[in-house]
Coordinates of C-alpha atoms in Angstrom, one line a residue:
Chain Y
M3 CA 0.9 -0.2 30.7
I4 CA 0.6 -3.2 28.7
R5 CA -0.9 -6.3 30.3
Y6 CA -0.7 -9.5 28.2
D7 CA -3.2 -11.7 30.1
R8 CA -3.5 -15.4 29.6
V9 CA -2.9 -15.4 26.0
R10 CA -3.9 -18.0 23.7
I11 CA -3.2 -17.1 19.7
R12 CA -4.2 -20.1 17.3
Y13 CA -3.3 -19.5 13.6
P14 CA -6.1 -20.5 11.1
G15 CA -5.6 -23.9 10.5
A16 CA -3.1 -24.3 12.6
A17 CA -3.3 -27.6 15.6
V18 CA -1.1 -26.0 17.9
P19 CA -1.7 -22.4 19.6
A20 CA 1.0 -20.3 18.6
A21 CA 1.2 -18.8 22.4
D22 CA -0.9 -20.1 24.9
G23 CA -1.7 -19.0 28.4
V24 CA 1.3 -16.0 27.9
S25 CA 0.5 -14.0 30.8
F26 CA 3.4 -10.5 31.8
D27 CA 2.7 -7.0 32.4
V28 CA 5.2 -4.1 31.0
L29 CA 5.6 -1.3 33.7
D30 CA 5.8 2.3 32.9
G31 CA 9.2 3.5 32.8
S32 CA 10.9 0.7 32.1
I33 CA 11.9 -1.8 29.5
T34 CA 10.8 -5.2 29.2
A35 CA 12.0 -8.0 27.0
V36 CA 10.4 -10.8 25.3
V37 CA 13.1 -13.1 24.2
G38 CA 13.2 -16.6 23.1
P39 CA 14.0 -19.2 20.0
N40 CA 13.0 -19.2 16.5
G41 CA 9.3 -20.0 15.9
S42 CA 9.4 -19.4 20.3
G43 CA 6.1 -17.0 19.9
K44 CA 7.8 -13.9 20.4
S45 CA 6.4 -11.8 16.9
T46 CA 2.9 -13.5 16.8
L47 CA 2.5 -11.6 20.1
V48 CA 3.0 -8.3 18.7
R49 CA 1.2 -9.2 15.2
A50 CA -1.8 -9.8 18.4
L51 CA -1.3 -6.2 19.4
L52 CA -1.5 -5.5 16.1
G53 CA -4.6 -7.6 15.6
R54 CA -3.2 -9.0 12.8
A55 CA -2.9 -12.9 14.3
P56 CA -6.0 -14.4 16.1
L57 CA -6.8 -14.2 19.8
E58 CA -8.5 -17.0 20.8
A59 CA -8.0 -16.5 24.8
G60 CA -7.9 -14.3 27.4
S61 CA -6.6 -10.3 26.6
I62 CA -4.3 -7.3 25.5
T63 CA -5.3 -4.2 27.6
V64 CA -3.3 -1.2 26.6
D65 CA -4.0 1.7 30.5
G66 CA -6.5 -0.6 31.3
A67 CA -8.3 -0.6 27.9
D68 CA -8.8 -3.9 25.9
I69 CA -7.7 -3.4 22.7
A70 CA -10.3 -5.9 21.2
A71 CA -12.9 -3.3 21.5
M72 CA -11.0 -0.6 20.6
A73 CA -10.3 0.6 16.5
R74 CA -6.6 0.6 15.5
R75 CA -6.9 4.1 15.4
E76 CA -7.5 4.4 18.7
V77 CA -4.7 1.8 19.6
A78 CA -2.3 3.8 17.6
R79 CA -2.8 6.5 20.1
V80 CA -1.9 5.2 22.9
V81 CA 0.7 2.3 21.7
A82 CA 3.1 2.4 18.9
V83 CA 4.8 -0.7 17.4
V84 CA 7.6 -1.2 15.1
P85 CA 6.5 -4.7 13.5
Q86 CA 9.6 -6.1 12.7
R87 CA 10.1 -6.2 8.7
E88 CA 9.0 -3.5 6.5
D89 CA 9.2 -2.4 2.7
P90 CA 7.3 0.4 1.7
A91 CA 6.6 0.7 -1.7
F92 CA 7.6 4.0 -3.0
P93 CA 10.7 6.4 -1.1
R94 CA 9.4 9.6 0.5
T95 CA 11.8 11.9 2.3
V96 CA 12.8 10.8 6.0
E97 CA 10.8 13.5 6.9
E98 CA 7.6 12.9 5.3
F99 CA 8.0 8.7 6.8
V100 CA 8.1 9.7 9.9
A101 CA 5.1 12.3 9.4
L102 CA 3.2 9.2 8.7
G103 CA 3.3 8.2 12.7
R104 CA 0.7 11.2 12.6
Y105 CA -1.6 9.2 10.9
A106 CA -3.6 8.6 14.1
H107 CA -3.5 11.3 15.6
A108 CA -5.4 13.6 11.7
S109 CA -8.2 14.1 10.6
V110 CA -9.3 13.3 6.5
W111 CA -8.8 16.7 5.1
R112 CA -6.6 19.2 7.6
P113 CA -3.2 19.6 6.9
H114 CA -0.5 18.4 9.7
G115 CA -0.5 21.1 12.7
A116 CA 1.9 22.3 15.2
A117 CA 1.4 19.4 17.6
D118 CA 2.2 17.4 15.0
A119 CA 4.9 19.3 13.4
A120 CA 6.8 19.7 17.0
A121 CA 5.8 15.5 17.6
C122 CA 7.3 14.9 14.3
A123 CA 10.7 17.0 15.1
A124 CA 11.4 15.9 18.2
A125 CA 11.6 12.8 17.5
L126 CA 14.0 13.3 15.1
E127 CA 15.8 14.7 17.3
E128 CA 15.8 11.8 19.5
T129 CA 16.9 9.3 16.8
G130 CA 19.5 11.6 15.9
L131 CA 18.2 12.4 11.9
A132 CA 17.2 16.0 11.8
A133 CA 20.4 16.2 9.8
Y134 CA 18.4 13.1 7.2
A135 CA 15.3 14.6 6.6
D136 CA 15.1 15.3 3.1
R137 CA 17.0 12.3 3.0
R138 CA 15.4 9.3 0.8
T139 CA 14.5 6.0 2.8
D140 CA 15.7 4.2 -0.3
E141 CA 18.7 5.8 0.3
L142 CA 19.6 4.8 3.6
S143 CA 21.8 2.4 5.0
G144 CA 20.5 -0.9 7.5
G145 CA 21.3 1.3 10.7
E146 CA 19.7 4.4 9.5
W147 CA 16.7 3.4 8.2
Q148 CA 15.8 1.4 11.7
R149 CA 16.3 4.5 13.4
T150 CA 13.8 6.9 10.8
R151 CA 11.4 3.6 11.9
V152 CA 12.0 4.2 15.4
A153 CA 11.3 8.0 14.7
R154 CA 8.6 7.4 13.4
A155 CA 7.2 4.8 16.1
L156 CA 7.9 7.8 18.9
A157 CA 6.4 10.4 16.1
Q158 CA 2.8 8.6 17.7
G159 CA 3.3 9.9 20.9
T160 CA 1.9 7.2 22.5
R161 CA 2.9 5.7 25.9
A162 CA 3.7 2.7 25.2
L163 CA 6.3 1.5 22.6
V164 CA 6.5 -1.7 21.1
L165 CA 9.7 -3.1 18.8
D166 CA 10.3 -6.7 16.8
E167 CA 13.7 -7.1 17.0
P168 CA 14.8 -3.4 16.1
N169 CA 18.5 -4.4 15.8
S170 CA 18.8 -6.6 13.1
F171 CA 20.9 -5.4 11.0
L172 CA 22.8 -3.0 12.8
D173 CA 26.3 -3.0 13.6
V174 CA 27.5 -2.2 17.4
A175 CA 27.4 1.8 17.6
H176 CA 24.5 0.9 16.1
E177 CA 22.7 -1.2 17.8
M178 CA 23.9 0.2 21.0
A179 CA 23.1 3.6 20.3
L180 CA 19.2 2.6 19.9
F181 CA 19.6 0.7 23.0
E182 CA 20.3 4.0 25.3
L183 CA 17.5 5.4 23.5
L184 CA 15.0 2.8 23.8
D185 CA 16.8 3.1 27.7
A186 CA 15.7 7.3 27.5
T187 CA 12.5 6.4 25.8
A188 CA 11.8 4.4 29.4
R189 CA 12.8 7.0 31.4
R190 CA 10.9 9.3 30.3
G191 CA 7.9 7.1 31.6
V192 CA 7.0 5.5 28.5
A193 CA 6.8 1.4 28.7
V194 CA 9.0 -0.5 26.3
L195 CA 8.4 -4.1 25.1
L196 CA 11.2 -5.1 23.2
I197 CA 11.8 -8.1 21.1
S198 CA 14.8 -9.4 20.3
H199 CA 17.3 -11.9 19.8
Q200 CA 20.3 -10.3 21.7
L201 CA 20.0 -11.7 25.0
N202 CA 23.5 -9.9 26.2
L203 CA 22.1 -6.4 25.4
V204 CA 18.7 -7.5 26.6
A205 CA 20.1 -8.1 29.8
R206 CA 22.3 -5.0 30.5
F207 CA 18.9 -3.1 29.5
A208 CA 15.6 -4.8 30.1
S209 CA 14.6 -4.7 34.0
R210 CA 13.0 -8.1 33.0
I211 CA 12.8 -10.0 30.4
V212 CA 10.0 -12.8 29.5
L213 CA 11.5 -16.2 28.3
L214 CA 9.2 -17.6 25.9
A215 CA 9.2 -21.6 24.5
G216 CA 7.0 -23.0 22.5
G217 CA 4.4 -20.4 23.1
V218 CA 4.4 -20.6 26.7
V219 CA 6.3 -18.2 29.3
A220 CA 9.1 -20.8 30.5
A221 CA 10.5 -18.0 33.1
D222 CA 9.7 -14.6 33.7
G223 CA 11.8 -11.8 35.8
P224 CA 15.1 -9.8 36.1
P225 CA 17.7 -10.7 34.2
S226 CA 19.6 -12.1 37.1
D227 CA 17.2 -14.7 37.7
V228 CA 16.4 -15.4 33.6
M229 CA 20.2 -16.1 32.5
D230 CA 20.6 -19.2 34.1
A231 CA 22.7 -21.8 32.0
A232 CA 20.9 -24.4 32.9
L233 CA 17.3 -23.0 31.9
L234 CA 18.7 -21.2 28.9
E235 CA 20.5 -24.2 27.5
R236 CA 17.6 -26.7 28.4
I237 CA 15.1 -24.2 25.9
Y238 CA 17.2 -23.0 22.9
G239 CA 18.9 -26.8 23.4
W240 CA 22.3 -26.0 22.6
P241 CA 25.5 -26.0 25.8
L242 CA 26.3 -22.7 26.8
L243 CA 27.9 -20.9 29.8
V244 CA 26.8 -17.5 31.9
S245 CA 29.6 -15.2 33.5
R246 CA 29.3 -11.8 34.9
D247 CA 30.9 -9.0 32.4
A248 CA 34.0 -8.1 34.7
A249 CA 34.0 -4.4 33.6
V250 CA 29.8 -3.4 33.3
G251 CA 28.6 -6.6 36.4
A252 CA 25.6 -7.6 33.8
P253 CA 25.4 -11.2 33.0
V254 CA 26.8 -12.5 29.7
L255 CA 25.2 -15.6 27.9
V256 CA 28.1 -17.2 26.0
P257 CA 27.7 -20.2 23.6
L258 CA 29.8 -22.7 23.9
R259 CA 30.9 -25.1 20.0
R260 CA 30.3 -28.5 20.2
R261 CA 33.2 -31.1 20.5
A262 CA 34.0 -32.5 18.0
P263 CA 33.7 -36.3 18.0
L264 CA 37.0 -37.9 18.8
Chain P
M19 CA 5.6 17.3 -7.8
T20 CA 6.8 21.2 -8.5
V21 CA 5.0 23.6 -9.7
R22 CA 7.2 23.7 -12.5
V23 CA 5.6 19.9 -13.4
W24 CA 2.2 20.6 -12.3
V25 CA 1.9 23.5 -14.8
A26 CA 4.0 22.2 -17.8
L27 CA 0.7 18.9 -17.2
F28 CA -1.9 20.8 -17.8
V29 CA -0.3 22.4 -20.7
A30 CA 0.5 19.4 -22.2
L31 CA -3.7 18.2 -21.7
A32 CA -5.0 21.7 -22.8
L33 CA -2.5 21.3 -26.4
V34 CA -3.7 17.5 -26.8
A35 CA -7.5 18.4 -26.4
A36 CA -7.2 21.5 -29.2
V37 CA -5.0 19.5 -30.9
A38 CA -7.9 16.7 -31.2
L39 CA -10.8 18.8 -31.5
V40 CA -9.0 20.6 -35.0
T41 CA -7.6 16.6 -36.1
G42 CA -10.2 15.0 -38.3
P43 CA -11.3 13.5 -41.4
V44 CA -13.5 16.8 -41.7
P45 CA -11.5 20.2 -42.0
V46 CA -12.9 22.3 -39.3
A47 CA -12.2 26.0 -39.5
L48 CA -10.9 27.2 -36.1
A49 CA -14.2 29.6 -35.5
D50 CA -16.0 26.8 -35.7
V51 CA -14.5 24.6 -33.5
L52 CA -15.0 28.3 -31.0
A53 CA -18.2 28.2 -31.9
G54 CA -18.5 23.7 -31.5
L55 CA -16.8 24.1 -28.2
R56 CA -19.9 26.8 -27.0
G57 CA -22.7 24.7 -28.2
H58 CA -23.5 27.3 -30.8
A59 CA -24.3 23.5 -33.5
G60 CA -25.3 26.9 -35.9
N61 CA -23.2 25.3 -39.0
G62 CA -21.9 21.5 -40.2
A63 CA -18.7 22.0 -39.7
A64 CA -19.4 23.3 -35.7
L65 CA -21.7 20.3 -35.6
V66 CA -18.9 18.2 -36.0
V67 CA -17.0 19.2 -33.0
H68 CA -20.1 19.5 -30.7
N69 CA -21.5 16.1 -31.2
I70 CA -18.5 14.1 -32.3
R71 CA -15.0 15.4 -31.7
L72 CA -16.1 17.0 -28.0
P73 CA -18.0 14.2 -27.0
R74 CA -14.5 12.1 -28.0
V75 CA -12.1 14.4 -26.7
A76 CA -14.5 14.5 -23.0
L77 CA -14.4 10.5 -23.2
G78 CA -10.8 10.2 -23.6
L79 CA -9.9 13.1 -20.9
V80 CA -12.4 11.5 -18.3
V81 CA -11.3 7.2 -19.5
G82 CA -7.2 8.3 -19.3
A83 CA -8.1 10.0 -16.4
G84 CA -10.1 7.4 -14.2
L85 CA -7.7 4.2 -15.6
A86 CA -4.5 6.8 -14.2
M87 CA -6.3 6.9 -10.8
S88 CA -7.7 3.5 -10.7
G89 CA -3.6 2.3 -11.3
V90 CA -2.3 4.9 -8.8
A91 CA -4.7 3.7 -6.0
L92 CA -4.1 -0.2 -6.3
Q93 CA -0.2 0.0 -6.7
A94 CA 0.0 2.0 -3.9
T95 CA -2.7 -0.3 -1.9
T96 CA -0.3 -3.4 -3.6
R97 CA 2.8 -2.4 -2.4
N98 CA 3.1 -4.0 -6.5
P99 CA 5.1 -0.8 -8.9
L100 CA 3.4 -3.8 -12.0
A101 CA -0.4 -4.3 -10.4
E102 CA -2.8 -2.4 -12.7
P103 CA -6.5 -1.8 -12.6
Y104 CA -7.1 -4.9 -15.3
L105 CA -5.6 -6.7 -13.6
L106 CA -8.8 -7.5 -10.7
G107 CA -10.6 -9.5 -13.0
V108 CA -12.4 -5.9 -14.2
S109 CA -11.9 -6.3 -18.0
G110 CA -12.1 -10.4 -18.1
G111 CA -15.0 -9.6 -16.4
A112 CA -16.1 -6.7 -18.5
A113 CA -15.4 -8.4 -21.7
V114 CA -17.4 -11.4 -21.2
G115 CA -20.5 -8.7 -20.4
A116 CA -19.6 -7.0 -23.2
V117 CA -19.3 -10.5 -25.8
V118 CA -22.5 -12.0 -24.1
A119 CA -24.7 -9.1 -24.8
T120 CA -22.7 -9.1 -28.9
I121 CA -23.9 -12.8 -29.6
A122 CA -27.5 -12.3 -27.6
G123 CA -27.7 -9.4 -30.5
A124 CA -28.7 -6.8 -27.9
S125 CA -29.3 -3.4 -30.4
H126 CA -29.8 -0.5 -27.7
P127 CA -26.6 1.1 -27.3
M128 CA -26.1 1.6 -23.7
A129 CA -26.9 -2.6 -23.8
V130 CA -23.4 -3.6 -24.5
E131 CA -21.9 -0.5 -22.2
L132 CA -24.5 -2.1 -18.9
A133 CA -23.5 -5.8 -20.3
A134 CA -20.1 -5.0 -19.7
F135 CA -20.6 -3.2 -16.8
A136 CA -22.3 -5.7 -14.9
G137 CA -19.8 -7.8 -16.1
A138 CA -16.9 -6.5 -14.4
G139 CA -19.1 -5.5 -11.4
I140 CA -19.7 -9.5 -10.9
A141 CA -16.0 -10.1 -11.9
V142 CA -15.0 -8.1 -8.6
A143 CA -17.5 -9.2 -6.5
A144 CA -16.1 -12.5 -7.4
V145 CA -13.1 -11.7 -7.1
V146 CA -13.7 -9.6 -3.3
L147 CA -15.4 -12.9 -2.2
V148 CA -13.0 -15.6 -3.3
A149 CA -10.2 -13.3 -1.6
S150 CA -12.3 -13.2 1.3
A151 CA -13.2 -16.8 1.9
S152 CA -9.3 -17.5 1.4
G153 CA -9.7 -16.4 5.3
A154 CA -6.3 -15.4 7.3
A155 CA -4.7 -13.6 4.0
A156 CA -7.6 -11.5 3.3
G157 CA -5.0 -8.6 2.5
S158 CA -3.8 -7.4 -1.0
P159 CA -2.3 -10.9 -1.8
A160 CA -4.7 -13.1 -1.9
L161 CA -7.4 -10.6 -3.7
V162 CA -4.7 -9.7 -6.6
M163 CA -4.9 -13.9 -6.9
A164 CA -8.2 -14.0 -6.8
G165 CA -7.7 -11.4 -9.4
V166 CA -5.7 -14.0 -11.8
V167 CA -7.4 -16.4 -11.6
I168 CA -11.2 -14.6 -11.6
G169 CA -9.4 -12.9 -14.7
A170 CA -8.6 -16.0 -16.5
F171 CA -11.8 -17.8 -16.2
A172 CA -12.8 -14.6 -17.7
N173 CA -10.2 -15.2 -20.9
A174 CA -11.4 -19.2 -21.5
A175 CA -15.1 -17.9 -21.2
I176 CA -14.7 -15.5 -23.4
L177 CA -12.9 -18.3 -26.1
V178 CA -16.1 -20.5 -24.9
L179 CA -18.5 -18.4 -26.5
L180 CA -16.9 -16.9 -29.3
A181 CA -16.4 -20.2 -30.5
G182 CA -19.4 -20.8 -32.2
A183 CA -20.0 -17.1 -33.1
P184 CA -20.2 -15.8 -36.7
S185 CA -17.0 -14.6 -37.8
A186 CA -18.2 -10.7 -38.4
M187 CA -19.6 -11.0 -34.4
V188 CA -15.8 -12.3 -33.1
R189 CA -14.4 -9.4 -35.4
D190 CA -16.5 -6.7 -33.7
A191 CA -15.5 -8.4 -30.0
L192 CA -12.1 -8.3 -30.7
W193 CA -12.2 -4.6 -31.6
W194 CA -14.5 -3.7 -28.9
M195 CA -11.8 -5.4 -26.3
M196 CA -9.5 -3.6 -27.5
G197 CA -10.6 -0.6 -26.5
S198 CA -12.1 2.6 -28.9
L199 CA -13.6 6.2 -28.1
S200 CA -15.3 6.3 -32.0
G201 CA -18.5 5.1 -30.2
A202 CA -18.8 8.6 -27.4
D203 CA -21.5 10.3 -27.0
W204 CA -22.6 12.7 -24.3
R205 CA -25.2 10.0 -22.3
T206 CA -22.0 8.3 -21.9
V207 CA -19.7 11.1 -20.9
A208 CA -22.1 11.9 -18.4
W209 CA -22.6 9.0 -16.8
L210 CA -19.2 7.9 -16.6
A211 CA -17.6 11.3 -15.7
V212 CA -20.9 10.8 -12.5
V213 CA -19.4 7.4 -11.7
A214 CA -15.4 8.7 -12.1
I215 CA -16.2 11.8 -10.0
V216 CA -17.5 10.4 -7.4
A217 CA -14.8 7.3 -7.3
A218 CA -12.2 9.9 -7.9
G219 CA -13.5 11.9 -4.7
E220 CA -13.5 8.9 -2.3
L221 CA -9.7 7.6 -3.3
L222 CA -9.3 11.3 -2.4
R223 CA -10.8 11.2 0.8
A224 CA -9.3 7.5 1.8
G225 CA -5.6 9.4 0.1
R226 CA -4.0 9.3 3.5
E227 CA -5.1 5.7 4.3
I228 CA -3.8 4.8 1.2
D229 CA 0.2 6.1 2.1
V230 CA 0.0 4.3 5.6
L231 CA -1.6 1.0 3.2
S232 CA 1.9 1.4 1.2
L233 CA 3.9 0.9 3.6
G234 CA 3.0 -2.8 4.5
D235 CA -0.1 -4.3 6.2
D236 CA 1.7 -4.3 9.9
A237 CA 2.9 -1.1 9.8
A238 CA -0.7 0.3 8.3
A239 CA -1.9 -1.9 10.8
A240 CA 0.6 -0.4 13.8
L241 CA -0.2 3.4 12.4
G242 CA -4.2 2.7 13.1
V243 CA -5.7 1.2 10.0
E244 CA -8.1 -1.5 9.5
V245 CA -6.0 -3.0 7.1
E246 CA -8.3 -5.4 5.7
R247 CA -11.3 -3.3 5.6
A248 CA -9.3 -0.2 4.0
T249 CA -7.8 -2.2 1.3
R250 CA -11.4 -3.5 0.4
R251 CA -12.7 -0.3 0.6
V252 CA -9.6 0.8 -2.0
F253 CA -9.6 -2.3 -4.2
L254 CA -13.6 -1.5 -4.8
V255 CA -13.9 1.8 -5.5
A256 CA -10.2 1.6 -7.9
A257 CA -12.4 -1.8 -9.5
I258 CA -16.0 0.2 -10.2
L259 CA -13.4 3.2 -11.4
A260 CA -11.5 1.1 -14.1
A261 CA -15.2 -1.0 -15.1
A262 CA -16.9 1.7 -15.4
T263 CA -13.9 3.2 -18.3
V264 CA -14.3 -0.2 -19.6
A265 CA -17.5 -0.3 -20.2
A266 CA -17.4 3.4 -21.8
A267 CA -14.5 2.8 -23.9
G268 CA -13.5 -1.0 -23.9
L269 CA -9.9 -2.0 -23.2
V270 CA -7.6 0.7 -23.2
G271 CA -3.9 -0.9 -22.1
F272 CA -1.2 0.4 -20.1
V273 CA -2.3 4.0 -19.3
G274 CA -3.4 2.6 -15.3
L275 CA 0.1 0.8 -15.3
V276 CA 2.6 3.4 -17.0
V277 CA 0.3 7.1 -15.7
P278 CA 0.8 6.3 -11.7
A279 CA 4.8 5.6 -12.8
I280 CA 5.0 8.6 -15.0
V281 CA 4.1 11.0 -11.9
R282 CA 6.0 8.6 -9.5
A283 CA 8.8 9.6 -11.4
L284 CA 8.1 13.3 -12.0
G285 CA 8.2 13.4 -8.2
A286 CA 4.9 12.4 -6.8
R287 CA 5.5 10.9 -3.1
S288 CA 1.9 11.1 -1.2
S289 CA -1.1 9.5 -2.9
R290 CA -3.5 12.4 -3.2
E291 CA -1.0 13.6 -5.6
A292 CA 0.1 10.5 -7.2
L293 CA -4.0 10.8 -7.8
L294 CA -4.2 14.0 -9.2
G295 CA -0.9 14.2 -11.0
A296 CA -2.2 10.7 -13.1
A297 CA -5.2 12.1 -14.0
V298 CA -4.0 15.3 -15.5
A299 CA -1.4 12.8 -17.2
G300 CA -3.8 10.0 -17.7
A301 CA -6.3 11.9 -19.6
A302 CA -3.6 14.1 -21.4
L303 CA -1.9 10.6 -22.5
V304 CA -5.5 8.9 -23.8
V305 CA -6.6 11.6 -25.6
A306 CA -2.8 12.6 -27.4
A307 CA -2.9 8.3 -28.0
D308 CA -6.7 8.9 -29.6
I309 CA -5.5 11.7 -32.4
V310 CA -3.0 8.8 -33.5
A311 CA -5.3 6.2 -33.8
R312 CA -7.2 8.6 -35.9
V313 CA -5.2 10.0 -38.2
A314 CA -2.3 7.5 -38.3
R315 CA -4.1 5.2 -41.0
A316 CA -7.3 7.4 -41.4
P317 CA -9.6 6.5 -42.4
A318 CA -9.0 3.6 -40.7
E319 CA -9.2 3.8 -37.2
L320 CA -6.1 1.4 -34.8
P321 CA -7.4 0.6 -31.6
L322 CA -7.0 2.9 -28.7
G323 CA -5.7 -0.2 -27.0
A324 CA -3.0 -0.6 -29.2
V325 CA -2.1 3.3 -29.9
T326 CA -1.5 4.0 -26.1
A327 CA 0.7 0.7 -25.2
L328 CA 3.1 1.7 -28.2
I329 CA 3.3 5.3 -26.6
G330 CA 3.6 3.9 -23.4
V331 CA 5.9 0.5 -23.8
P332 CA 9.1 2.9 -24.6
F333 CA 8.0 5.5 -21.5
F334 CA 7.9 2.3 -18.9
L335 CA 11.6 1.4 -20.4
A336 CA 13.1 4.8 -19.9
R337 CA 11.7 5.0 -16.9
M338 CA 13.2 1.3 -16.0
R339 CA 16.1 2.5 -17.0
H340 CA 17.2 5.1 -14.3
A341 CA 15.1 2.8 -11.7
R342 CA 17.5 2.6 -9.7

């Protein structure tokens, strides 16, 4: 379980904190989504988890252990993170790329062992990339590349998984396949934290949504509570409509066209 | 890289070294070369091999291997295929040190080497300090920017220092800056080899860390690397390695830029493979360039740095052509 406890993050020289008093839990076996407008502090929470945004107050714990007191290697053994962007300097094969997920488990000189190979093979299988093992990463489509990055995170073999907008650049089918994969991962008992702009998808897959606005938590609860037209309209500053999808029963957000002045 | 590529690299290195030993202004019989190699400096010809050609080849091997490994480490860590060892202020700092020693009239043969090494060390320390002082962005972009700034400052300092110097001294300084193996002796080879072996060992040890760093700072942190500490350490070791080669042989351009690109094109994927491959290819390139430098306009010598650039540019252009 990942717990953000009264977290305040301020970048050096910034007048206002990027996140202030943010608290929420990411429970084992379910997907928790963090949503909010651009600049609301979503990615900052992930960067703080990576030790790349300074924690001014509060704490982030994984299974009760404060990550501020842990080496990055130890953190990487309990929580895997798929950062928002990544631009590797050199191409590798998909297999080699996924194997880098085992870095935190490897010693300096020992070659990868049976456990590492098994974790990588399982990750490739789960993400449907087994047939792509020998493909070069610079030859992949946007969707294949995102799946490869998720596979690397799965290969880390952690109890918690964090993804920062993993569905950008994905078409509908790849997006759905990714969310189904995250759902299956959560069902295995993994705590999944998902940063996303796709409110409608999130509402169908997450058991809990944390809505951020201006670095503070504006709402926190099951999708049915957070997907409230009045609330979202106020936070996003755009006229919205929330209906219920007749086929699947999930709340659906529809942004409205602004009326042209008469 | 496949076994075939490795074999080809080692064969090329052996051939180049052999040609370097038998080539020169004094004709030397093969028997005398072998005698010189074994250290039996019985006659003049064997003495030439043992005291002049062998240390020169050895120095070329270590300088080439060191620059190439330094380049591999820096390109992967900065995620910039155009990064090279001299980018970190190493070359500028070393040149300032050498020019100061020359103007001060230092006569001891080791003085210019030591001054160059000290100058490079000071420049690298300044680069790391400037980058750290810039606060949040203490990752590689800040280090590269600091390197460029300190390098520019060093170049200005050299111009100021040389402005009032006699023309012979300016020529010496320029010559030194263009790189040469002509001052090779066993003492220089020995200390450079020690620095190179220690630095290479550290870079190879950090190989997997460098692999992960090449993915980017956030991804590296996610996979368990202490990004800033690891980046600084790789920079420091790569810079020391480059500084030592500069102190021993002046500025030998393009090796640290082009050899890493060549071994990547030959199929090196992991940093360890690229480091080892670059060491062999870099050694071969510098010794080959030195043969050209010695024979192209004999008895005059061409500047080694100019020859490595002349050989390196076509390689680089060919690679750019094939790069997608």
